[in-house]
Structure formats: C-alpha cells, structure tokens
XYZ file of C-alpha atoms in Angstrom:
570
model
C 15.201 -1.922 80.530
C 13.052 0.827 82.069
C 12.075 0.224 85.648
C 8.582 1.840 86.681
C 8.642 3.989 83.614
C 6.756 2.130 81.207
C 3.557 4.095 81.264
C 0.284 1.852 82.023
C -2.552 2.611 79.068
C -4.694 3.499 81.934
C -2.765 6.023 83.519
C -2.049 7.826 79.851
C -6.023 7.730 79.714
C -6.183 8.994 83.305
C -3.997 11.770 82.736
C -3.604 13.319 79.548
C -6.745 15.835 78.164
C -9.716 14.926 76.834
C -10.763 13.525 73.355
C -13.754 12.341 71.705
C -11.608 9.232 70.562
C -15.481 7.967 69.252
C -18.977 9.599 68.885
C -20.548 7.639 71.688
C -20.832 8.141 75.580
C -18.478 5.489 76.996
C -19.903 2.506 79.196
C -17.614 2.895 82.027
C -16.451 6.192 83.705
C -13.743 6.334 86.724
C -13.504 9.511 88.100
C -9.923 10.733 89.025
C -10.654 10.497 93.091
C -11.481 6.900 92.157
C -7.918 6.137 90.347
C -6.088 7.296 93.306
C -7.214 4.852 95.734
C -3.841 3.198 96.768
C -0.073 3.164 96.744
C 0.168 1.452 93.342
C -2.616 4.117 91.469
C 0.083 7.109 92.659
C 3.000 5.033 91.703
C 1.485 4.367 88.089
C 0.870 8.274 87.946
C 4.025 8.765 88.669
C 5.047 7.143 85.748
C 2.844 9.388 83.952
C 4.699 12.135 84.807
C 8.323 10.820 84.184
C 6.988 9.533 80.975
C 6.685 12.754 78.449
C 10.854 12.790 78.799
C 11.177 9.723 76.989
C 8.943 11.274 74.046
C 10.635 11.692 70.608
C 9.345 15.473 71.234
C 12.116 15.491 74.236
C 14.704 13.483 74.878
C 13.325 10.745 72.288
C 14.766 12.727 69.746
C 13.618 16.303 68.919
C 15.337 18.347 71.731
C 18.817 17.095 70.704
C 18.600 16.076 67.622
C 16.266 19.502 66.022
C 15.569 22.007 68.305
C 19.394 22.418 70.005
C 21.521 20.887 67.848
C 23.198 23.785 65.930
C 25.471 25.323 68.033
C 29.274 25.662 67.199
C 29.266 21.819 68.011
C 27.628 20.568 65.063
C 25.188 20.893 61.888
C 22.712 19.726 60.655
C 24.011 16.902 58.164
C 21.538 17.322 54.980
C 22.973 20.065 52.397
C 19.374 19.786 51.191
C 17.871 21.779 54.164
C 16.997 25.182 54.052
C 14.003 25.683 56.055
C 13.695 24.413 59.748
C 15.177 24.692 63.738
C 17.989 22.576 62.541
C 18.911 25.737 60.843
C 17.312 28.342 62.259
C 14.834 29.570 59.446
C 11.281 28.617 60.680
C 8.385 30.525 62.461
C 5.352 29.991 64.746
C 4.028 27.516 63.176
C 7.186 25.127 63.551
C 5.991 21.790 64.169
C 8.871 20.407 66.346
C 8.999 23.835 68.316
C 5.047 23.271 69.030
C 5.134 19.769 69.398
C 7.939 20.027 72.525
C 5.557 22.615 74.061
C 2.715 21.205 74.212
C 4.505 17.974 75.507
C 6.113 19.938 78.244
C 2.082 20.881 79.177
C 1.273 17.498 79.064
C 4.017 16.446 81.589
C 2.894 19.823 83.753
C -0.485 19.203 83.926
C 0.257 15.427 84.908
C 2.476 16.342 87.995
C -0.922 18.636 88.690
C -2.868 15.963 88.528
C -0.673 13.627 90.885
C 0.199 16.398 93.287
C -3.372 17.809 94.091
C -4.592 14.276 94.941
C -1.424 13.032 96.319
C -3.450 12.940 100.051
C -6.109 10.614 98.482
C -4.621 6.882 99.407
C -3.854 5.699 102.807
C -0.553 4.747 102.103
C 2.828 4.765 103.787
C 3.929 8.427 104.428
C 7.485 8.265 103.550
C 6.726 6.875 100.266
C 3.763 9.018 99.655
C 6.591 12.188 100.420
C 9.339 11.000 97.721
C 6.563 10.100 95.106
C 5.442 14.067 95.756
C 8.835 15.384 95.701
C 9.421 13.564 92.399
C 6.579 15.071 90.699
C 7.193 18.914 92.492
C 10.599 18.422 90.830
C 9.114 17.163 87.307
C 6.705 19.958 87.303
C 9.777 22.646 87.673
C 11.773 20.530 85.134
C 9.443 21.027 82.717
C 9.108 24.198 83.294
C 12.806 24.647 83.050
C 12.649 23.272 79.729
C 10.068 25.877 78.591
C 11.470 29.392 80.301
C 14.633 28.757 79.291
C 13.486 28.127 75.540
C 10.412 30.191 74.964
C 11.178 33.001 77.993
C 7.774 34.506 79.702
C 5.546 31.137 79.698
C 2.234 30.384 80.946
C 2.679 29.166 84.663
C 0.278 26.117 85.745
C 0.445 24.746 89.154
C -3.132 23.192 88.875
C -4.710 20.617 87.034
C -6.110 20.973 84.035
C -10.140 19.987 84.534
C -11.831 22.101 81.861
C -11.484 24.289 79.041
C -11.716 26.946 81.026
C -8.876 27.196 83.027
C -6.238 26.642 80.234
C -6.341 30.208 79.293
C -3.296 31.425 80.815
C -0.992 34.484 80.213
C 2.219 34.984 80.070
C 4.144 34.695 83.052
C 7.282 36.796 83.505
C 10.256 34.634 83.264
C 11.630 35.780 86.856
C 8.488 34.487 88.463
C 8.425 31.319 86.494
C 12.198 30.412 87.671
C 11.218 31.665 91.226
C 8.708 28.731 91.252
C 11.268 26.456 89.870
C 13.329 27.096 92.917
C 10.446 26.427 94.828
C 9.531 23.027 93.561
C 13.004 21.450 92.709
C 13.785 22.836 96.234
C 10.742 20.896 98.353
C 11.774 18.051 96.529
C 15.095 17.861 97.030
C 13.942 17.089 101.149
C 10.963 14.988 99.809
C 13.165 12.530 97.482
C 14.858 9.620 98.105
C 18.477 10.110 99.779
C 19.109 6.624 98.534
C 20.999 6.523 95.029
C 18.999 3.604 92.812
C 20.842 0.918 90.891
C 19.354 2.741 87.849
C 19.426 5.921 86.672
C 15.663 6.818 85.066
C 14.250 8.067 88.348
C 15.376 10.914 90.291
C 16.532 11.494 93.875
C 18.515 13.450 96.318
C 21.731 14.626 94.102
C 19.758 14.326 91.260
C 17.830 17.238 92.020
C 20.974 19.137 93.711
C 22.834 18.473 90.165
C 20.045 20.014 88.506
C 19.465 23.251 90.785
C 23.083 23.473 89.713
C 22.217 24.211 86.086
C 19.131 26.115 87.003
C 20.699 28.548 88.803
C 23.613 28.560 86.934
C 21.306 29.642 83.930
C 19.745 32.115 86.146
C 23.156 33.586 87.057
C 23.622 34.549 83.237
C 21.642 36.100 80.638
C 19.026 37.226 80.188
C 18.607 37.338 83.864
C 21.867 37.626 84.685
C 21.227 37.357 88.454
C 24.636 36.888 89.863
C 23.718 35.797 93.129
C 22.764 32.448 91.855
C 26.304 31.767 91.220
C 26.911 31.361 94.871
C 23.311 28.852 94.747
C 24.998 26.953 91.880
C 28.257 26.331 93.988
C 26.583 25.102 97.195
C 23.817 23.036 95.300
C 27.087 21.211 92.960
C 29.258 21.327 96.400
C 26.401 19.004 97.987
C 26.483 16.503 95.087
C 30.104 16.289 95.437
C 30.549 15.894 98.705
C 27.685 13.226 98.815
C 30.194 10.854 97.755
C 27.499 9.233 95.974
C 29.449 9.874 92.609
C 32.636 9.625 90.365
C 33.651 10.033 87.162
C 33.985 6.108 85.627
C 37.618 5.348 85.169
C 37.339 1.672 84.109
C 36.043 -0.042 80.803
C 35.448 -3.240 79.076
C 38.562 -4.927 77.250
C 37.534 -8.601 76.701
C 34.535 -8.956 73.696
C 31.254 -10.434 74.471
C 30.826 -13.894 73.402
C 29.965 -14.306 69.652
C 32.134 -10.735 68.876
C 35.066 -10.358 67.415
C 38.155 -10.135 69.765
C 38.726 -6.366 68.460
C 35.060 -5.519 69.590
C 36.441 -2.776 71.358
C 39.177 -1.462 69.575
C 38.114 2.012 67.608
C 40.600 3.418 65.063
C 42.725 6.636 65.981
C 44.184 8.045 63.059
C 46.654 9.840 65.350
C 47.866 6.750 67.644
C 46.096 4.250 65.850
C 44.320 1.217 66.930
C 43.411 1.722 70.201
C 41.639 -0.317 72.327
C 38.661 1.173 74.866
C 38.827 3.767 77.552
C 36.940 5.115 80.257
C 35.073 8.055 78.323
C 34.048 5.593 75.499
C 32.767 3.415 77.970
C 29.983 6.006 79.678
C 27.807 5.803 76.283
C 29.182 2.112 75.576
C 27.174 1.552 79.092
C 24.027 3.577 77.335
C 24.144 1.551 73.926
C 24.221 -1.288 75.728
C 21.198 -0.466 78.198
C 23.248 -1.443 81.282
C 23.065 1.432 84.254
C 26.536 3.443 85.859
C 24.752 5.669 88.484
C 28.211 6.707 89.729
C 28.429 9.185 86.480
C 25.490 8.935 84.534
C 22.888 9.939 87.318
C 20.029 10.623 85.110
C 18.906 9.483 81.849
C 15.603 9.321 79.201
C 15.883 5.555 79.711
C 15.053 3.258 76.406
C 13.194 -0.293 75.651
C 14.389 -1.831 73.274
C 11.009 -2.900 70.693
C 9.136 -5.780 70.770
C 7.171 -7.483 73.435
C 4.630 -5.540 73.227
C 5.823 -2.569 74.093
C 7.010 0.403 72.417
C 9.665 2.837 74.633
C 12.066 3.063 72.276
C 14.367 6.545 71.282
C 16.275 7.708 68.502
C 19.747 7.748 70.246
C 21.796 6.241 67.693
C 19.675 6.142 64.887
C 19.077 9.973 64.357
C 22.496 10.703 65.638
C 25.274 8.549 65.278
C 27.761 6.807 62.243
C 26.101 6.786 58.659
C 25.261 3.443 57.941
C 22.259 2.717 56.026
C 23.097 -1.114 55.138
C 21.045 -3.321 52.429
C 21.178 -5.678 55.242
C 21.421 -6.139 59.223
C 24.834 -5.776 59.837
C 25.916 -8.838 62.742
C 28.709 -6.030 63.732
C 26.840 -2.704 63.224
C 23.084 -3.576 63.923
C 21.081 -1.664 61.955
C 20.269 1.772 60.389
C 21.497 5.181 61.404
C 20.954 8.309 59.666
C 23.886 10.032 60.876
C 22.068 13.552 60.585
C 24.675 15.552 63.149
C 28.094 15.811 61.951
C 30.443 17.828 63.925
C 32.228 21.398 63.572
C 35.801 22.186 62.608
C 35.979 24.223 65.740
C 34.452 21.395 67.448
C 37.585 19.047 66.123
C 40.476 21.730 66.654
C 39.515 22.261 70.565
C 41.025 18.829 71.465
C 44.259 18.340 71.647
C 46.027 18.011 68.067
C 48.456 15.187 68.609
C 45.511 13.283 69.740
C 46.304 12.773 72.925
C 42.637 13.605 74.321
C 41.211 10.582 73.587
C 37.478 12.233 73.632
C 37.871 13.618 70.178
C 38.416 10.260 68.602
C 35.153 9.087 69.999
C 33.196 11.811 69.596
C 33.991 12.786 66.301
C 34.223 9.575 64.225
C 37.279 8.316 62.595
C 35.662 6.099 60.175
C 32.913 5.662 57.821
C 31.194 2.373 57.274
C 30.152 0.769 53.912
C 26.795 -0.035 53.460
C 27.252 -2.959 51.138
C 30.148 -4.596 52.917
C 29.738 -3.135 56.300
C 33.417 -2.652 56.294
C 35.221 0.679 57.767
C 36.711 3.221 56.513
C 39.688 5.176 58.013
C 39.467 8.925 58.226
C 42.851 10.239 57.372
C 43.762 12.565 61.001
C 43.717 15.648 59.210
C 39.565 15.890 58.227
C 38.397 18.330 60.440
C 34.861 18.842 59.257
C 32.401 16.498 58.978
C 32.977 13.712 61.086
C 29.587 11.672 62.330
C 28.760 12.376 66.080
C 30.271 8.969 67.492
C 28.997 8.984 71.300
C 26.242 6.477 70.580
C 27.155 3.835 68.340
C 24.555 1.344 67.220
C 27.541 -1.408 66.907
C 27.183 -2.131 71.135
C 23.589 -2.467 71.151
C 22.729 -5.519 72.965
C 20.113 -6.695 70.261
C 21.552 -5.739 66.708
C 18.525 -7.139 65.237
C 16.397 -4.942 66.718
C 14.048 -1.905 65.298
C 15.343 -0.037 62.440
C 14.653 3.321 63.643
C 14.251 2.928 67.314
C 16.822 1.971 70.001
C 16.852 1.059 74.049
C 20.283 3.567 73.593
C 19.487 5.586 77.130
C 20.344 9.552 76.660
C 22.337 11.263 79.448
C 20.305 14.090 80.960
C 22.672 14.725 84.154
C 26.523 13.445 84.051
C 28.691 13.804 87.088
C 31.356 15.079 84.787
C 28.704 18.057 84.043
C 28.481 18.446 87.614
C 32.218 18.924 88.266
C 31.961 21.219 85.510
C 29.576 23.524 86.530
C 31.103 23.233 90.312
C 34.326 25.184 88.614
C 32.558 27.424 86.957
C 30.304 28.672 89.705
C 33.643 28.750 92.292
C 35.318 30.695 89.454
C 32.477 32.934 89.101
C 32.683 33.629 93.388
C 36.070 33.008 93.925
C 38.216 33.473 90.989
C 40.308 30.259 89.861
C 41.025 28.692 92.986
C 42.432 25.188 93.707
C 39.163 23.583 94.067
C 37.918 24.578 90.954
C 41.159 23.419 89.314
C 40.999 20.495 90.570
C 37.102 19.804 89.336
C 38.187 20.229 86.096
C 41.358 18.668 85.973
C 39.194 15.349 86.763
C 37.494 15.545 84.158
C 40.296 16.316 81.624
C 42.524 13.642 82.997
C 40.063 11.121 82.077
C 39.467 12.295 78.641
C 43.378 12.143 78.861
C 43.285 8.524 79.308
C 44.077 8.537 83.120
C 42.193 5.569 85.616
C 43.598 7.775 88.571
C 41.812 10.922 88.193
C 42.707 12.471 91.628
C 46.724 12.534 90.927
C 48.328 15.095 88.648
C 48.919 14.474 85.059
C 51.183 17.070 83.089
C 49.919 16.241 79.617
C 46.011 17.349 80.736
C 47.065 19.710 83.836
C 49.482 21.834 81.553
C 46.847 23.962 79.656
C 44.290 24.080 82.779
C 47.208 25.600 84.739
C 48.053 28.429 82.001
C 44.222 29.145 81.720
C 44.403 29.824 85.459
C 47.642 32.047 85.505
C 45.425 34.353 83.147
C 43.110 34.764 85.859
C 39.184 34.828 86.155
C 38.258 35.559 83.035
C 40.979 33.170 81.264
C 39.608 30.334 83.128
C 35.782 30.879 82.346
C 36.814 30.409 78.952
C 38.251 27.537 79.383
C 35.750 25.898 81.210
C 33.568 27.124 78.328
C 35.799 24.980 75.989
C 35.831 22.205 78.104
C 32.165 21.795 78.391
C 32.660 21.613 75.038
C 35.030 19.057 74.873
C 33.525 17.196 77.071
C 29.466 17.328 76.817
C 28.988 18.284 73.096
C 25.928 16.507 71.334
C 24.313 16.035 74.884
C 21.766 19.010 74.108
C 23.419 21.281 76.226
C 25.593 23.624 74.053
C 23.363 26.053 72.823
C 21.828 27.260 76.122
C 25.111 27.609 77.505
C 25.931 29.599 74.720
C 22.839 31.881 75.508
C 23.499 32.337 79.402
C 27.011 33.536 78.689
C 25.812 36.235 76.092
C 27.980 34.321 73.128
C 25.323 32.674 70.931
C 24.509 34.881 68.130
C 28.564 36.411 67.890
C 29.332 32.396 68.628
C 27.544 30.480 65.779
C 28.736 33.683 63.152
C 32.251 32.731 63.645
C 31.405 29.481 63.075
C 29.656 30.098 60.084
C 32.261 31.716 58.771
C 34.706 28.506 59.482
C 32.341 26.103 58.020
C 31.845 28.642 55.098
C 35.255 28.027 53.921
C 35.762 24.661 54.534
C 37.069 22.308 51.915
C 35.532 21.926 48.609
C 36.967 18.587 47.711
C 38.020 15.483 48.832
C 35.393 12.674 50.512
C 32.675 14.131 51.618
C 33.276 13.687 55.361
C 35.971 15.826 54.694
C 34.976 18.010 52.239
C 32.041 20.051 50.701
C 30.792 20.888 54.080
C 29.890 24.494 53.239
C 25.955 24.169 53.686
C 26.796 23.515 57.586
C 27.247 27.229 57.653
C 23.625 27.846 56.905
C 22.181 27.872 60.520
C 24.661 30.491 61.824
C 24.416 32.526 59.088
C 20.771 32.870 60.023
C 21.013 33.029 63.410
C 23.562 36.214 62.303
C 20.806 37.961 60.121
C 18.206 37.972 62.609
C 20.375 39.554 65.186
C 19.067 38.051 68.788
C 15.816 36.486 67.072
C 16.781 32.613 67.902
C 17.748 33.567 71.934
C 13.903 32.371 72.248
C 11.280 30.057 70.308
C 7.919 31.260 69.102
C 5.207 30.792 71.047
C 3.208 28.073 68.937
C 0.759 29.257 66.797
C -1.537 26.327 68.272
C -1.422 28.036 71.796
C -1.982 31.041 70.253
C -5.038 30.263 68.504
C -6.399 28.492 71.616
C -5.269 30.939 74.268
C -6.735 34.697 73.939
C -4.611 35.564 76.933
C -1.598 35.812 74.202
C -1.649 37.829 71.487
C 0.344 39.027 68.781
C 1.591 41.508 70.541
C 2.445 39.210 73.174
C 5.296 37.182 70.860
C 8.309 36.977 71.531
C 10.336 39.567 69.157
C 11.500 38.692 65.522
C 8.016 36.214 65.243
C-alpha cells in the first residue's frame, strides 16, 4: 500500500493553482508561510510533489499506455482507431499530450512551492536536507519528462504565486537538461543513503540510476553530447557497486491458500507447462502490491480502492490479457481491456525454441474466455498479436476489487535497466569490454531461467559473445535488442528509439511487418494489419513525432509562445 504518498486534501489545496471552486470569499484563509510550520507540514508537501506520478496522466496510465506505447514493441489494440498518439495522427490540441503537460507543471510548481519555503520549520536538519533533495530531484524529473518529449520547454524554478509570472518562454533544451544535472545532482548528496523497504520514494541510487538515463539521453540525439556517455557510466558504476541491488533470481512455487495448486504455472507452447521463474516474479511482486527494492528500485506505487481512498492505476486493466468477464472471475479478478498487443518483431527477438523464458510472459500464450473464464492455448507459432502479459490481473491480492483501477505498482527504475544502460555507456567509452559483457549477460541469464546469474551459461552467453566478436558497433545493437527483450511495455522504448537516431526508419520497418501479417486465423494471430497504422504515420511525416506539440492550452495562455514558436510539423 503506498507509504507517505497518499496525498492529504489539504496539501492538494495548498499546492495546486487557484480556482474559484464557488462564488463566495471563503471563511478561513491559511497563508502558505502558515502551512509550513513543522516537520509534518513539509513531509505532507512532499507528498504533494511525489503525487502527480501516480496520475492516470503519468504513470497512472497515459504515458505508457497512449503517449509511448507505439514503438516496434507494440500497437495499439483497437482496429477501430485512426485518429490519436496511440497512432500518431493528432495535433495541438491532443488531450492526453496536454493533459501530461500540464500535470508535469503541476508537479514543478509543487517542488517550487516546497523548496522556496523549505527553511520555514525548525525541524531536524538532516531530515529537512533529504526532504529538499527529494523535491530538487522531482523538479528535474519532471522536467525530464517534458524536454525529452516536447524539446525547448518553459523552465520554472519558482513558485507559481500569480498570473503573472506563468508567462514563460521557451527554454532551449541544452539549458533545460543543464538544470536537470543540477538538481538530480544536489540531490543525490541531499537524499537518503539508506535503501527503504519500499520502493515509492527515492534515495541515493535511485537518483544515480536515473542520471544514468538522463545523460544517457543526452549522449544521443538530438543533443548528441557524447561526453555524457562517460557521466552515464560512472553514475550506473555507483549504483552497482553500492551493492544495494540485484537482479531477483528466486520466485514463488507453492499457491496461496484458497488457489489452485497450479496458481503459478503459465502455459509455454514451446516447453509447455511451466511453472514460475524469476522474471515472472518481478511484476508477480507488482500485481500483488508486495515491494523487491533489490530490482525494482522505483515505482508509481498503487492503492488498491476502497476505504476511502482513491490511488488506484490502470496497470493491468489498460494493459494486460483480454478478459472482459460477465462476472468476477475467483481466478482472473476482474476486467482488462487488453489495449497493447505486441509486435511480430517484438516476438521473433527472443529466442525461437523458447528457451528465453521472457517471451512467454511477456507476450501471452493464452486467451481467456469471458463466459467460462477458461484459457486458451496459443499455438507457438502466432507471432502477432499476443496481449502484453507483464501485469496480470490473476495475482492481484483482492480479485474483487475495482473494475478499472488496480494497486498493480508500475516499474519506473529496474536494476536490470541499470545493468543495461551500464553496458551500453562502457561500450560507448570503451568498446565491448568484459565488464560490459558481463552486465548484460546477467540479465540474459535470468531471462534464461538461471538462479545463479554471476556464472556462465552457454545457452544465453552464446549470442552475447558473437555480438561482441563484431565489435562496437555489433554490440550496441545488441544491447538495443536486449532492452528490448527485456524492458518492452515499461514506457521506455520509444525514447530510446529517438536518442539512437532509429525511430522514424524503426517504426517503418515495422509497419511494413505488421502490414503483411496474417489475414486469417484467430484473431490473436491473425488480421493484425491495422497495427501498422502508427508507423505508417510516423513514416509520412518524416521526423514530425521526434517531439509533441506544445498544447494549444499553453499556447492560448502563454503569449511568450507563438506559432512560430511550435515545434515543426504542428
């Protein structure tokens, strides 16, 4: 359940901007200075600030589920759709692309808020330190989120305290990531060294993970400052040699009382039944809102409904096996729209004997019947259209629960990603050496099946081994493809994608292999061909969808950017 991050009604009021909720002059007014008298007022602002990244406009649902999920990974699962970011035909006025801007303010202008009065309270100093470096590094988060996406942003590094000082041009993008640096780097001295026994709040390696990626996107394009490779392989190095971490290697065998005894066995059409393994049980330990801060060191953590409160995501529901059931299912909970189904090319990187167990989980080897909630096997050779199978409802801990909403926590850091990005930065400065092997051989020997990770395994090893005998550039693709393998549907693909130049040339070949996909059979394995709809577009528009609009909302409220001041193709 979420620890300090269930956001207090008075610190939303405190915080967020100003209505007139009603046409009269309120009886009570507390002035900001007066809020943040004590320890517990800057604690409960804090939560203010983590709280936008549990939003359905973030983590909640949009980013992964409608603004990034059409990459070479997956599609959009509605042959209906024709208009939207789920296929890249949409403008300005997008409602999802506005909606996670103006959320992104609204978690800005909160760290603001909590870092210009963070000297208010007498309090104790250490804590008052690590509840600053936590918001310094929310404030460049966010505006990680929005530079990457949207490119030259407005940059705010003060509150927000009348309608005068939210007119704000465009930053240049440069400047914008220089601050980033700035802030995620204060805080990574400011925040706890301490790892927590949950993973929603953020601390030492945390922040070193993340400088990781931020640099790492830095190093690439547009930027393409290559000196941040060498930034991204210290700030990974220090996360690894913490020691604070591992990849999880063990997993649940015996069912929970009151489920069957074959709770955890998941049909492989290749080997079939299997029974669980260590990758499976890293988003078993999300659906079933327990914590693993050895691998999954930050997440949008989830409530479950009810009790009065209302934190739930759409982890799950919006992503996740088809089953729409005419009743509550005692084995597979409740609904889930299932609208992300995966790529051919998505499928054919695994291994094709099956042997990388990842694929079976990720992709889904089974429909379920909505009538008699009863699977149904995928024959092995359906490549296209398979249901994203990460986060299955089935090992919710309340099956009962909301039809729509689910305590299903989404992974925004994994050690595994860190590992990953470690090889790929020592590749970039050193070439392929035996370090970066190694970091990636971890992660593949675990997808293999393998509890020891550290000792060699010829049936995962073999193909890292040839990638490396081709050298630098052999190996970057590989670690392209195992990011892949290994992270897809975690809302990461399509930025990688864009920092290593690939995503327009990228989603037209896959276009092109969902274009002629099958025409008949079931339809999981067949009559696929819409999915090729969003690359096509992203094709005819040439380098259009490398950025979102700026919102015509912000437009119309902000003279500072004009039309002229779009970003191209808008």
């Amino acid at each position: 359940m979420k620890k300090i991050y269930i956001l207090l009604g008075l610190v939303a009021l405190s915080t967020s901007s100003c209505e007139d909720y009603l046409n009269t002059e309120p009886i009570q007014k507390i002035a900001i200075e007066q809020y943040y008298t004590d320890e517990q007022g800057i604690t409960n602002a804090l939560a203010g600030v983590y709280d936008p990244l549990g939003s359905e406009k973030l983590y909640g649902s949009q980013l992964w589920w409608q603004l990034d999920s059409a990459t070479d990974e997956g599609y959009y699962a509605r042959n209906t759709l024709v208009a939207g970011t789920m296929v890249y035909n949409f403008d300005f006025t997008a409602v999802n692309v506005s909606d996670f801007w103006f959320n992104l303010y609204d978690g800005i202008n909160r760290a603001n808020d909590l870092i210009a009065h963070i000297d208010l309270p007498q309090m104790d100093e250490t804590q008052r330190q690590q509840i600053l470096g936590e918001a310094l590094f929310l404030r460049g988060y966010y505006h990680f989120l929005l530079v990457s996406h949207f490119g030259d942003v407005p940059l705010r590094l003060t509150p927000t305290t009348s309608p005068n000082n939210v007119q704000i041009a465009r930053t240049p993008a440069k400047d914008v990531y220089a601050q980033i640096l700035k802030d995620m780097t204060d805080a990574e001295g400011k925040v706890s060294a301490t790892k927590p026994n949950y993973s929603s709040r953020v601390y030492k390696t945390v922040v070193q993970g993340v400088l990781a990626r931020v640099c790492l996107q830095m190093a690439g394009y547009p930027l393409n400052d290559t000196s941040k490779y060498n930034e991204a392989l210290s700030w990974s190095k220090k996360v690894i040699d913490s020691g604070q971490h591992s990849l999880n290697v063990s997993f649940q065998t015996t069912a929970p009382a009151g489920k069957p005894t074959n709770y955890y066995d998941v049909v492989n059409p290749s080997n079939g039944v299997t029974t669980n393994n260590a990758y499976r049980q890293v988003f078993i330990t999300e659906a079933s809102d327990t914590y693993d801060t050895n691998e999954l060191m930050w997440e949008a953590d989830f409530k479950a409904r009810g009790g009065g409160y209302n934190e739930g995501g759409r982890v799950g529901n919006n992503i996740g096996i088809t089953f729409q059931p005419v009743a509550s299912s005692p084995l597979f909970g409740t609904y889930c729209w299932g609208f992300i189904k995966g790529t051919g090319k998505l499928f054919r990187a695994y291994d094709a004997t099956g042997a990388d167990l990842r694929r079976d989980w990720a992709l889904t080897t089974y429909t379920i019947n909505n009538s008699t909630a009863v699977k149904n096997n995928l024959a092995k050779t359906i490549q296209y259209g398979r249901d994203c199978g990460k986060w299955r409802r089935e090992y919710e801990i309340n099956l009962s629960g909301d039809q729509n909403y689910t305590a299903i926590n989404f992974p925004i850091l994994r050690y595994a990603d860190v590992l990953l990005m470690y090889a790929e930065a020592e590749n970039q400065v050193n070439g392929p050496t035996a370090a970066a092997q190694a970091a990636v051989n971890q992660v593949r020997r675990r997808g293999y099946g393998r509890t020891d990770v550290s000792a060699p395994y010829l049936l995962s090893d073999a193909a890292t081994t040839t990638a490396v005998a081709g050298g630098k550039a052999a190996f970057q693709l590989f670690i392209e493809d195992e990011r892949m393998r290994e992270l897809c549907f975690e809302g990461l693909r399509r930025m990688d994608l864009i920092r290593w130049n690939k995503f327009v040339t990228t989603m037209k070949a896959v276009s092109d292999d969902m274009a002629a996909s099958p025409t008949t059979g079931p339809l999981t394995s067949g009559n696929q061909q819409y999915g090729a709809l969003a690359g096509k577009n992203v094709f005819a528009n040439g380098n259009k969808f490398l950025l979102f609009p700026i919102p015509s909302l912000e437009m119309a409220s902000n003279p500072l950017i004009k039309q002229e001041n779009q970003n191209p193709g808008y």
